[in-house]
Amino acid sequence: MSCIKQDVHPENGPPGADLAVNGFDLMQPRFPAQTPAGVRNGRRVKDAAVPPQGVYLPNNNVLTPQMRSPEYVQMSNAAAITLGIMPGRMHRCGCTRCLNLLLTYPEGCRANCAYCGLARHREAERDYADRNFIRVDWPAVPTEQVVDIVARDGEKSPFHRMCISMITHPRSDADTVAVLEAWTARIDPAAIPVSILSNPTTMERADVQRLRDLGADIFTVALDAATPAIFDRTRGKGVQSPHKWQKYWEILLDARDVFGPQKFGAHIIVGMGETEYEVLSLVQQLVDLGGHSHLFCFFPEQGSLMDHLPATPRDQWRRVQLARYLIDYAGVRVERMSFDGEGRVVGYGLPQAEVEEVITQGIAFRTSGCPGKFRDDVSACDRPYGDSPPSNIASFPFQPGRRDLQKIRRQLGIRVVRG
Ligand code: SF4
């Protein structure tokens, strides 16, 4: 038998060790510096015009070759290792189940999102293909080579899903179509379904429909920010970036109509200044629309406009992870949960024994994203260590073990007394 006691025990990962939440006032991004005219728009790479030779591993000591989608795509280290084009092993997980393909251009992404390592303000510092993104390098690989390997592996492929990640670039819509067509020409999308991580700023409803018609399975919108004010200061006017909350919602609602229930969703980064109540209200809104939310724990990406700010305290993150799972998969509504005066979760809307059962299952603390082939609430997209170091895991890319769950309970402020 066990009894459960709530107490205050924030075990937060550095650098936010003494914070209970990342509040709005604290999470103010830096303003981007001016980029010298001579290096804007990928000028360095385009002037050097070095022809690419197969796989390119990010390297600041060589001239970056001129690589463009749809001929080239970038992928995470985890995906490159799983695909067998890079040596290496991931800590505590053999491979990734989702092949994320990121569009790439010498000009890079033309947006300036404050938390993102790919943002435009980094042009002077690093060429696009050398920038870090969600904590890791992204090798560039010929699209044809990727498709060849997955088609050759057939049913033995370790991938449960492929995802095309768009960026803000004038060619992004057309090249997403081209990559999708290159994939579906050789690989049955029923065997390895395709998700689109969209860039609403350059899209219209007809683009959403086209991707559906060409065989995409799930369409997601990276809202990233949980409120309009945070969106504007991290992705819009606040950092000279072109994105607008209203446009993102317009495309999200188009995706609901075109892709249908359970086939659309939104990415949300937790800990950029919203309250727990605000982010969970958004999670509820998405569920009410028929979609899902995919959560990311804010991590101060090196070189980004928020790299001076603390990572999301682990207690805040765990409460939101758990509550989001209950809303998304256990039918609990945010209105049944209780919150303190700072908007923090103090009750999950279920008897404590049922909450404990969900914690013990551990799935709530795994990486969230589009589903794979195991079960609906287990994401194919496991993004190993994309939002934390392996020493203090935020999103578990594998099933948390007994000791992981002990740590999670401590982070949640739950003390379990065996008796
Ligand atoms: S649009 Fe996406 S890739 Fe571009 S800066 Fe924003 S978050 Fe990064």
Coordinates of C-alpha atoms and ligand atoms in Angstrom, one line a residue:
M1 CA 0.0 0.0 0.0
S2 CA 1.2 3.5 -0.6
C3 CA 0.1 6.9 0.5
I4 CA 0.9 10.1 -1.4
K5 CA 1.8 13.4 0.1
Q6 CA 2.1 16.7 -1.8
D7 CA 4.9 19.0 -0.7
V8 CA 7.0 21.7 -2.2
H9 CA 10.0 20.1 -3.8
P10 CA 11.0 21.9 -7.0
E11 CA 13.9 19.9 -8.5
N12 CA 14.7 22.2 -11.3
G13 CA 17.3 21.8 -13.9
P14 CA 20.0 24.5 -14.2
P15 CA 19.9 27.4 -14.8
G16 CA 16.4 27.8 -13.4
A17 CA 17.2 26.0 -10.1
D18 CA 15.5 28.4 -7.7
L19 CA 12.4 29.2 -9.8
A20 CA 9.0 27.7 -9.5
V21 CA 7.8 29.0 -12.8
N22 CA 9.2 30.9 -15.8
G23 CA 7.0 34.0 -15.5
F24 CA 6.2 36.5 -18.2
D25 CA 8.3 39.4 -17.0
L26 CA 11.4 37.2 -16.7
M27 CA 11.2 35.6 -20.1
Q28 CA 11.9 38.6 -22.2
P29 CA 14.1 37.8 -25.3
R30 CA 17.0 40.0 -26.4
F31 CA 16.4 42.3 -29.3
P32 CA 18.2 41.0 -32.5
A33 CA 21.3 42.8 -33.7
Q34 CA 21.5 44.2 -37.2
T35 CA 23.1 41.7 -39.7
P36 CA 25.9 43.3 -41.9
A37 CA 24.6 43.7 -45.4
G38 CA 27.4 41.5 -46.9
V39 CA 26.3 38.4 -45.1
R40 CA 22.6 38.7 -45.4
N41 CA 20.5 36.1 -47.3
G42 CA 23.2 33.4 -47.3
R43 CA 25.6 35.6 -49.3
R44 CA 28.7 33.9 -48.0
V45 CA 27.5 30.4 -49.1
K46 CA 26.2 31.7 -52.4
D47 CA 29.3 33.6 -53.3
A48 CA 31.6 30.6 -52.5
A49 CA 29.2 28.3 -54.4
V50 CA 30.9 25.2 -53.2
P51 CA 29.1 22.2 -54.8
P52 CA 27.8 19.7 -52.2
Q53 CA 29.3 16.2 -52.1
G54 CA 26.9 13.8 -50.5
V55 CA 26.2 14.0 -46.8
Y56 CA 27.3 17.3 -45.1
L57 CA 28.1 17.2 -41.4
P58 CA 27.9 20.7 -39.8
N59 CA 31.4 22.1 -39.6
N60 CA 32.4 25.7 -38.9
N61 CA 35.9 25.1 -40.2
V62 CA 35.1 24.5 -43.8
L63 CA 33.2 26.5 -46.5
T64 CA 29.6 25.4 -46.3
P65 CA 28.4 23.9 -49.6
Q66 CA 25.5 25.4 -51.4
M67 CA 22.6 23.0 -50.6
R68 CA 19.0 23.5 -51.4
S69 CA 15.7 21.7 -51.0
P70 CA 14.2 19.8 -52.5
E71 CA 17.5 18.1 -53.5
Y72 CA 18.8 18.4 -50.0
V73 CA 17.1 18.1 -46.6
Q74 CA 18.5 18.3 -43.1
M75 CA 17.8 15.8 -40.3
S76 CA 18.6 15.4 -36.7
N77 CA 21.7 13.5 -35.5
A78 CA 19.3 10.8 -34.1
A79 CA 17.7 10.4 -37.5
A80 CA 21.0 10.3 -39.3
I81 CA 22.3 7.6 -36.9
T82 CA 19.1 5.6 -37.3
L83 CA 19.3 5.9 -41.0
G84 CA 22.9 4.6 -40.9
I85 CA 24.5 7.6 -42.5
M86 CA 26.3 8.7 -39.4
P87 CA 28.1 6.7 -36.7
G88 CA 27.1 7.0 -33.1
R89 CA 24.7 5.9 -30.4
M90 CA 22.0 7.8 -28.5
H91 CA 22.0 7.7 -24.7
R92 CA 19.6 5.0 -23.5
C93 CA 17.7 4.7 -26.8
G94 CA 18.6 2.7 -29.8
C95 CA 17.1 4.8 -32.5
T96 CA 14.4 7.3 -33.3
R97 CA 11.0 6.3 -34.8
C98 CA 10.4 9.5 -36.7
L99 CA 12.4 10.7 -39.6
N100 CA 12.2 14.5 -39.4
L101 CA 13.3 16.2 -42.7
L102 CA 14.0 19.9 -42.5
L103 CA 14.0 22.0 -45.6
T104 CA 17.3 23.7 -46.2
Y105 CA 18.5 26.7 -48.2
P106 CA 21.7 29.0 -48.1
E107 CA 19.3 31.8 -47.2
G108 CA 18.0 29.8 -44.3
C109 CA 14.8 30.6 -42.4
R110 CA 13.7 34.2 -42.9
A111 CA 12.0 34.3 -39.6
N112 CA 13.6 35.4 -36.3
C113 CA 11.9 33.4 -33.6
A114 CA 13.6 34.2 -30.3
Y115 CA 14.0 30.7 -29.0
C116 CA 15.2 29.1 -32.2
G117 CA 18.8 28.3 -33.3
L118 CA 17.8 28.6 -37.0
A119 CA 16.7 32.2 -36.7
R120 CA 17.7 34.8 -39.3
H121 CA 19.6 37.0 -36.8
R122 CA 22.4 34.3 -36.7
E123 CA 23.4 34.9 -40.3
A124 CA 26.6 36.8 -39.4
E125 CA 27.6 34.1 -37.0
R126 CA 26.9 30.8 -38.8
D127 CA 25.8 29.6 -42.1
Y128 CA 22.3 28.1 -42.1
A129 CA 23.4 24.4 -42.5
D130 CA 25.8 24.8 -39.5
R131 CA 23.3 26.1 -37.0
N132 CA 22.2 24.0 -34.1
F133 CA 18.4 23.4 -33.7
I134 CA 16.7 22.0 -30.7
R135 CA 20.1 21.4 -29.0
V136 CA 21.7 19.3 -31.8
D137 CA 23.4 19.6 -35.2
W138 CA 21.4 18.7 -38.2
P139 CA 23.4 17.0 -41.0
A140 CA 22.3 17.8 -44.6
V141 CA 21.6 14.8 -46.8
P142 CA 20.6 14.4 -50.4
T143 CA 16.8 13.7 -50.4
E144 CA 17.2 10.9 -53.0
Q145 CA 19.7 9.1 -50.7
V146 CA 17.2 9.3 -47.8
V147 CA 14.4 7.9 -49.9
D148 CA 16.6 5.2 -51.3
I149 CA 17.5 3.9 -47.9
V150 CA 14.0 3.9 -46.5
A151 CA 12.6 2.3 -49.7
R152 CA 15.3 -0.3 -49.7
D153 CA 14.6 -1.2 -46.0
G154 CA 10.9 -1.6 -46.7
E155 CA 9.0 -3.3 -43.9
K156 CA 12.3 -3.5 -41.9
S157 CA 12.5 0.3 -41.7
P158 CA 12.7 1.4 -38.0
F159 CA 10.7 4.5 -38.9
H160 CA 7.1 4.7 -37.9
R161 CA 6.6 8.2 -39.4
M162 CA 8.2 10.8 -41.6
C163 CA 7.8 14.5 -41.0
I164 CA 8.6 17.4 -43.3
S165 CA 9.5 20.5 -41.4
M166 CA 8.9 23.7 -43.3
I167 CA 10.8 26.9 -42.6
T168 CA 10.0 30.5 -43.6
H169 CA 11.3 30.8 -47.1
P170 CA 9.7 31.7 -50.4
R171 CA 10.4 28.2 -51.8
S172 CA 9.1 26.3 -48.7
D173 CA 5.6 25.5 -49.9
A174 CA 6.6 24.2 -53.3
D175 CA 9.6 22.2 -52.0
T176 CA 7.4 20.6 -49.3
V177 CA 5.3 19.3 -52.1
A178 CA 8.4 18.2 -54.0
V179 CA 9.8 16.3 -51.0
L180 CA 6.4 14.7 -50.3
E181 CA 6.1 13.6 -53.9
A182 CA 9.6 12.2 -53.9
W183 CA 8.7 10.2 -50.8
T184 CA 5.3 8.8 -51.9
A185 CA 6.7 7.9 -55.3
R186 CA 8.8 5.2 -53.6
I187 CA 7.3 4.6 -50.1
D188 CA 3.8 3.7 -49.3
P189 CA 2.4 6.5 -47.0
A190 CA 0.1 3.8 -45.5
A191 CA 3.3 2.0 -44.3
I192 CA 5.2 5.1 -43.1
P193 CA 2.7 7.9 -42.7
V194 CA 3.8 11.5 -43.3
S195 CA 3.3 14.5 -41.1
I196 CA 3.8 18.1 -42.1
L197 CA 5.2 20.6 -39.6
S198 CA 3.8 23.7 -41.4
N199 CA 4.9 27.3 -41.8
P200 CA 1.5 29.1 -41.8
T201 CA 3.0 32.5 -42.7
T202 CA 3.5 31.5 -46.3
M203 CA 0.5 29.2 -46.7
E204 CA -3.1 29.4 -47.8
R205 CA -5.9 26.9 -47.3
A206 CA -5.3 25.5 -50.8
D207 CA -1.7 24.5 -49.8
V208 CA -3.1 22.6 -46.8
Q209 CA -5.6 20.8 -49.1
R210 CA -2.8 20.0 -51.6
L211 CA -0.7 18.3 -49.0
R212 CA -3.6 16.2 -47.9
D213 CA -4.4 15.3 -51.5
L214 CA -0.8 14.2 -52.0
G215 CA -1.0 11.8 -49.1
A216 CA 0.1 13.6 -45.9
D217 CA -1.5 12.1 -42.9
I218 CA -1.2 14.7 -40.1
F219 CA -0.8 18.4 -40.3
T220 CA 0.7 20.4 -37.4
V221 CA 1.1 24.0 -36.7
A222 CA 4.0 25.2 -34.5
L223 CA 2.2 27.8 -32.5
D224 CA 5.0 27.4 -30.0
A225 CA 3.8 30.3 -27.9
A226 CA 0.8 29.7 -25.7
T227 CA -0.6 33.2 -25.7
P228 CA -0.9 36.0 -28.3
A229 CA 1.4 38.3 -26.3
I230 CA 4.1 35.7 -26.0
F231 CA 3.7 34.8 -29.7
D232 CA 4.1 38.5 -30.7
R233 CA 7.2 39.0 -28.6
T234 CA 9.0 35.8 -29.5
R235 CA 7.9 35.3 -33.1
G236 CA 6.4 38.5 -34.3
K237 CA 7.0 42.2 -34.1
G238 CA 9.0 41.9 -30.8
V239 CA 11.9 40.3 -32.6
Q240 CA 11.4 41.6 -36.2
S241 CA 9.9 38.3 -37.3
P242 CA 7.0 38.0 -39.7
H243 CA 4.7 35.6 -37.9
K244 CA 1.2 36.5 -36.7
W245 CA -0.9 34.6 -34.2
Q246 CA -4.1 35.1 -36.2
K247 CA -2.6 33.6 -39.4
Y248 CA -1.3 30.6 -37.5
W249 CA -4.9 30.0 -36.2
E250 CA -6.3 30.5 -39.6
I251 CA -4.2 27.7 -41.0
L252 CA -4.8 25.5 -37.9
L253 CA -8.5 25.8 -38.4
D254 CA -8.0 25.0 -42.1
A255 CA -6.1 21.9 -41.1
R256 CA -9.0 20.9 -38.8
D257 CA -11.4 21.1 -41.8
V258 CA -9.1 19.5 -44.3
F259 CA -7.3 16.8 -42.3
G260 CA -10.2 16.0 -39.8
P261 CA -10.3 14.9 -36.2
Q262 CA -7.1 13.5 -34.6
K263 CA -5.2 14.4 -37.8
F264 CA -4.1 17.9 -36.8
G265 CA -2.4 19.5 -33.9
A266 CA -0.2 22.3 -32.5
H267 CA 3.3 22.5 -31.0
I268 CA 3.5 24.4 -27.8
I269 CA 6.7 25.3 -25.9
V270 CA 6.1 25.3 -22.1
G271 CA 7.9 27.9 -20.0
M272 CA 8.2 31.0 -22.2
G273 CA 6.2 33.2 -19.8
E274 CA 2.7 31.7 -19.8
T275 CA 0.9 30.4 -16.7
E276 CA 0.1 26.7 -16.4
Y277 CA -3.5 27.6 -16.6
E278 CA -3.0 29.4 -19.9
V279 CA -1.1 26.6 -21.6
L280 CA -3.6 24.0 -20.3
S281 CA -6.5 26.0 -21.5
L282 CA -4.9 26.0 -25.0
V283 CA -4.5 22.2 -24.7
Q284 CA -8.2 21.9 -23.9
Q285 CA -9.1 24.2 -26.8
L286 CA -7.2 22.0 -29.2
V287 CA -8.9 18.9 -27.8
D288 CA -12.3 20.5 -28.2
L289 CA -11.5 21.3 -31.8
G290 CA -10.6 17.6 -32.3
G291 CA -6.8 17.9 -32.3
H292 CA -3.8 17.3 -30.2
S293 CA -1.0 19.3 -28.6
H294 CA 2.7 18.4 -28.8
L295 CA 4.6 19.9 -25.9
F296 CA 8.2 21.1 -25.8
C297 CA 10.0 22.1 -22.6
F298 CA 11.7 25.5 -23.1
F299 CA 15.5 25.1 -23.3
P300 CA 17.8 28.1 -23.8
E301 CA 19.2 27.2 -27.2
Q302 CA 22.8 28.4 -27.6
G303 CA 23.0 31.4 -30.0
S304 CA 19.2 32.2 -29.8
L305 CA 17.7 35.4 -28.5
M306 CA 16.6 33.6 -25.3
D307 CA 19.9 31.8 -24.5
H308 CA 20.3 33.9 -21.4
L309 CA 17.0 32.7 -19.8
P310 CA 16.4 29.7 -17.6
A311 CA 15.1 26.4 -18.8
T312 CA 11.6 25.6 -17.6
P313 CA 11.8 24.5 -14.0
R314 CA 11.2 20.8 -13.8
D315 CA 8.2 21.1 -11.4
Q316 CA 6.4 23.4 -13.8
W317 CA 7.1 21.2 -16.7
R318 CA 6.1 17.9 -15.0
R319 CA 2.8 19.4 -13.8
V320 CA 2.0 20.6 -17.4
Q321 CA 3.0 17.3 -18.9
L322 CA 0.8 15.3 -16.6
A323 CA -2.2 17.6 -16.9
R324 CA -1.9 17.8 -20.7
Y325 CA -1.8 14.0 -20.9
L326 CA -5.0 13.8 -18.8
I327 CA -6.7 16.3 -21.0
D328 CA -5.5 14.7 -24.3
Y329 CA -6.0 11.0 -23.4
A330 CA -8.0 10.6 -20.2
G331 CA -11.0 12.8 -20.9
V332 CA -10.3 15.2 -17.9
R333 CA -11.3 18.8 -18.6
V334 CA -9.2 21.8 -17.6
E335 CA -12.3 23.1 -15.8
R336 CA -12.1 20.2 -13.4
M337 CA -8.5 20.9 -12.5
S338 CA -7.6 23.4 -9.8
F339 CA -5.0 26.2 -9.9
D340 CA -3.4 28.5 -7.4
G341 CA -3.3 32.2 -7.6
E342 CA -0.2 32.0 -9.9
G343 CA -2.0 29.7 -12.3
R344 CA -0.1 26.6 -11.1
V345 CA -1.8 23.2 -11.1
V346 CA -2.8 22.1 -7.6
G347 CA -5.4 19.5 -8.5
Y348 CA -5.6 17.3 -11.6
G349 CA -9.4 16.8 -11.5
L350 CA -9.1 13.1 -10.7
P351 CA -8.9 11.1 -7.4
Q352 CA -5.3 10.9 -6.3
A353 CA -5.1 7.2 -6.8
E354 CA -6.0 7.6 -10.5
V355 CA -3.4 10.3 -10.9
E356 CA -0.9 8.0 -9.3
E357 CA -1.8 5.3 -11.8
V358 CA -1.1 7.6 -14.7
I359 CA 2.2 8.6 -13.2
T360 CA 3.2 5.0 -12.8
Q361 CA 2.4 4.2 -16.4
G362 CA 5.0 6.9 -17.3
I363 CA 3.6 7.7 -20.8
A364 CA 2.6 11.2 -19.8
F365 CA 6.3 12.1 -19.4
R366 CA 7.4 10.7 -22.8
T367 CA 8.0 13.0 -25.7
S368 CA 4.7 14.1 -27.2
G369 CA 4.0 14.3 -30.9
C370 CA 2.4 12.5 -33.8
P371 CA 1.6 8.8 -33.1
G372 CA 3.7 5.9 -34.2
K373 CA 2.8 2.2 -34.5
F374 CA 2.8 1.3 -30.8
R375 CA -0.2 3.1 -29.5
D376 CA -2.0 6.4 -29.9
D377 CA -0.5 8.1 -26.9
V378 CA 3.1 7.1 -27.7
S379 CA 4.6 9.5 -30.1
A380 CA 6.7 8.3 -33.1
C381 CA 8.5 11.6 -32.8
D382 CA 10.8 11.0 -29.8
R383 CA 13.3 13.8 -30.5
P384 CA 16.0 12.4 -28.2
Y385 CA 17.3 15.2 -25.9
G386 CA 15.7 17.9 -28.1
D387 CA 14.5 19.9 -25.0
S388 CA 17.0 18.9 -22.3
P389 CA 20.4 17.4 -21.6
P390 CA 20.4 13.6 -21.0
S391 CA 21.4 14.4 -17.4
N392 CA 18.1 16.0 -16.6
I393 CA 15.6 14.7 -19.1
A394 CA 12.5 16.8 -19.8
S395 CA 10.8 14.7 -22.5
F396 CA 11.6 11.0 -22.2
P397 CA 12.5 9.5 -25.6
F398 CA 11.9 6.1 -24.1
Q399 CA 9.7 4.5 -21.4
P400 CA 10.8 6.0 -18.1
G401 CA 12.1 3.3 -15.7
R402 CA 11.6 2.9 -12.0
R403 CA 14.3 5.4 -11.0
D404 CA 13.2 7.9 -13.6
L405 CA 9.7 7.7 -12.1
Q406 CA 11.1 8.3 -8.7
K407 CA 12.8 11.4 -9.9
I408 CA 9.6 12.6 -11.7
R409 CA 7.6 12.1 -8.5
R410 CA 10.1 14.3 -6.6
Q411 CA 9.9 16.9 -9.4
L412 CA 6.1 16.8 -9.0
G413 CA 6.5 17.4 -5.3
I414 CA 5.0 14.0 -4.6
R415 CA 6.5 12.0 -1.7
V416 CA 5.6 8.3 -1.8
V417 CA 5.7 6.6 1.6
R418 CA 5.7 2.8 1.4
G419 CA 4.0 1.0 4.2
Ligands
SF4_1 S1 10.0 29.8 -38.3 FE1 10.6 27.9 -37.3 S2 12.7 27.5 -38.2 FE2 12.2 29.7 -38.6 S3 13.1 30.8 -36.9 FE3 10.9 30.4 -36.4 S4 10.9 28.5 -35.2 FE4 12.9 28.7 -36.2

